[in-house]
Amino acid sequence: MVNPKNPEGGREFVQIVNISGQTASLSGWQVVAPNGTTFELADIQIAPGDIFKFIIPGNGGILRNKAGTIKLRTPEGVIAQNCQYTTEQGRQEGIAILF
């Protein structure tokens, strides 16, 4: 959610879905925001089909409300996923952007 409905109380977040058939560890994985800010994920285990919701720390504004790319980086530094969104998508309050 790059543009929460209530900017004062709403929190930006990224959801990671395990689409594999095995439990996945997020230890050492990183979420890279459009402005280059990097967040290392904790040692969380995600069962097959489960969703992990990572709330972006801070007061918001890390995920731009205009076009941007959110990246998911492996512990080895490889970009596993690039999730791009448009300015139109980023301006919609309270709407999840699916990739």
Short mmCIF file of C-alpha atoms in Angstrom, two decimals:
data_model
loop_
_atom_site.label_atom_id
_atom_site.label_comp_id
_atom_site.label_asym_id
_atom_site.label_seq_id
_atom_site.Cartn_x
_atom_site.Cartn_y
_atom_site.Cartn_z
CA MET A 1 0.00 0.00 0.00
CA VAL A 2 1.92 3.03 -1.26
CA ASN A 3 -0.77 5.58 -0.43
CA PRO A 4 -2.73 4.74 2.75
CA LYS A 5 -6.14 6.36 3.11
CA ASN A 6 -5.24 8.07 6.38
CA PRO A 7 -1.71 9.49 6.00
CA GLU A 8 -1.47 10.37 9.70
CA GLY A 9 -2.49 6.94 11.00
CA GLY A 10 -2.17 4.79 7.89
CA ARG A 11 1.03 2.90 7.28
CA GLU A 12 2.67 2.01 4.01
CA PHE A 13 3.28 -1.70 3.62
CA VAL A 14 4.44 -4.43 1.26
CA GLN A 15 2.96 -7.92 1.22
CA ILE A 16 5.05 -10.90 0.17
CA VAL A 17 3.24 -14.06 -0.93
CA ASN A 18 4.92 -17.47 -0.89
CA ILE A 19 3.75 -19.03 -4.15
CA SER A 20 6.11 -22.00 -3.83
CA GLY A 21 5.24 -25.39 -2.43
CA GLN A 22 7.77 -25.09 0.42
CA THR A 23 8.19 -22.96 3.53
CA ALA A 24 10.37 -19.96 2.70
CA SER A 25 12.69 -18.00 5.00
CA LEU A 26 12.98 -14.23 4.58
CA SER A 27 16.17 -14.06 6.64
CA GLY A 28 18.55 -11.61 4.94
CA TRP A 29 16.08 -10.61 2.22
CA GLN A 30 15.59 -6.90 1.63
CA VAL A 31 12.80 -4.61 0.45
CA VAL A 32 14.20 -1.67 -1.53
CA ALA A 33 11.92 1.38 -1.73
CA PRO A 34 11.72 3.62 -4.82
CA ASN A 35 13.96 6.21 -3.13
CA GLY A 36 16.66 3.57 -2.51
CA THR A 37 15.94 3.07 1.19
CA THR A 38 16.64 -0.57 2.06
CA PHE A 39 14.89 -2.59 4.76
CA GLU A 40 16.28 -5.96 5.82
CA LEU A 41 13.61 -8.49 6.69
CA ALA A 42 13.66 -10.50 9.90
CA ASP A 43 14.02 -14.27 10.05
CA ILE A 44 10.38 -14.91 9.20
CA GLN A 45 9.16 -18.27 7.88
CA ILE A 46 6.32 -18.15 5.36
CA ALA A 47 4.37 -21.35 4.73
CA PRO A 48 3.27 -22.21 1.18
CA GLY A 49 0.44 -19.90 0.12
CA ASP A 50 0.85 -17.61 3.14
CA ILE A 51 1.31 -13.84 3.06
CA PHE A 52 3.79 -11.78 5.07
CA LYS A 53 2.86 -8.12 5.62
CA PHE A 54 5.90 -5.88 6.08
CA ILE A 55 4.95 -2.47 7.47
CA ILE A 56 7.34 0.23 6.29
CA PRO A 57 8.94 1.86 9.37
CA GLY A 58 8.57 5.60 9.90
CA ASN A 59 5.89 8.15 9.26
CA GLY A 60 5.24 7.30 5.63
CA GLY A 61 6.39 8.85 2.41
CA ILE A 62 9.01 6.17 1.73
CA LEU A 63 6.90 4.56 -1.00
CA ARG A 64 6.21 7.36 -3.44
CA ASN A 65 2.69 8.38 -4.37
CA LYS A 66 3.92 8.68 -7.94
CA ALA A 67 5.57 6.19 -10.28
CA GLY A 68 8.15 3.97 -8.66
CA THR A 69 9.67 0.53 -8.34
CA ILE A 70 9.76 -1.60 -5.20
CA LYS A 71 12.40 -4.32 -5.29
CA LEU A 72 12.77 -7.57 -3.39
CA ARG A 73 16.44 -8.52 -3.04
CA THR A 74 17.83 -11.92 -2.02
CA PRO A 75 20.46 -12.30 0.73
CA GLU A 76 23.01 -12.67 -2.10
CA GLY A 77 22.06 -9.24 -3.49
CA VAL A 78 20.14 -10.50 -6.52
CA ILE A 79 16.91 -8.69 -7.40
CA ALA A 80 14.24 -11.41 -7.17
CA GLN A 81 11.31 -9.14 -8.04
CA ASN A 82 10.85 -5.64 -9.50
CA CYS A 83 7.38 -4.29 -8.83
CA GLN A 84 6.70 -1.17 -10.86
CA TYR A 85 3.70 1.10 -10.42
CA THR A 86 2.49 4.19 -12.24
CA THR A 87 1.79 7.68 -10.93
CA GLU A 88 -1.92 7.00 -11.45
CA GLN A 89 -1.72 3.87 -9.28
CA GLY A 90 0.38 5.62 -6.61
CA ARG A 91 -2.11 8.47 -6.25
CA GLN A 92 -5.07 6.19 -5.45
CA GLU A 93 -5.63 6.37 -1.68
CA GLY A 94 -6.26 3.13 0.17
CA ILE A 95 -5.97 0.91 -2.92
CA ALA A 96 -3.56 -2.02 -2.96
CA ILE A 97 -1.35 -2.32 -6.02
CA LEU A 98 -1.02 -5.92 -7.19
CA PHE A 99 1.98 -7.10 -9.17
#
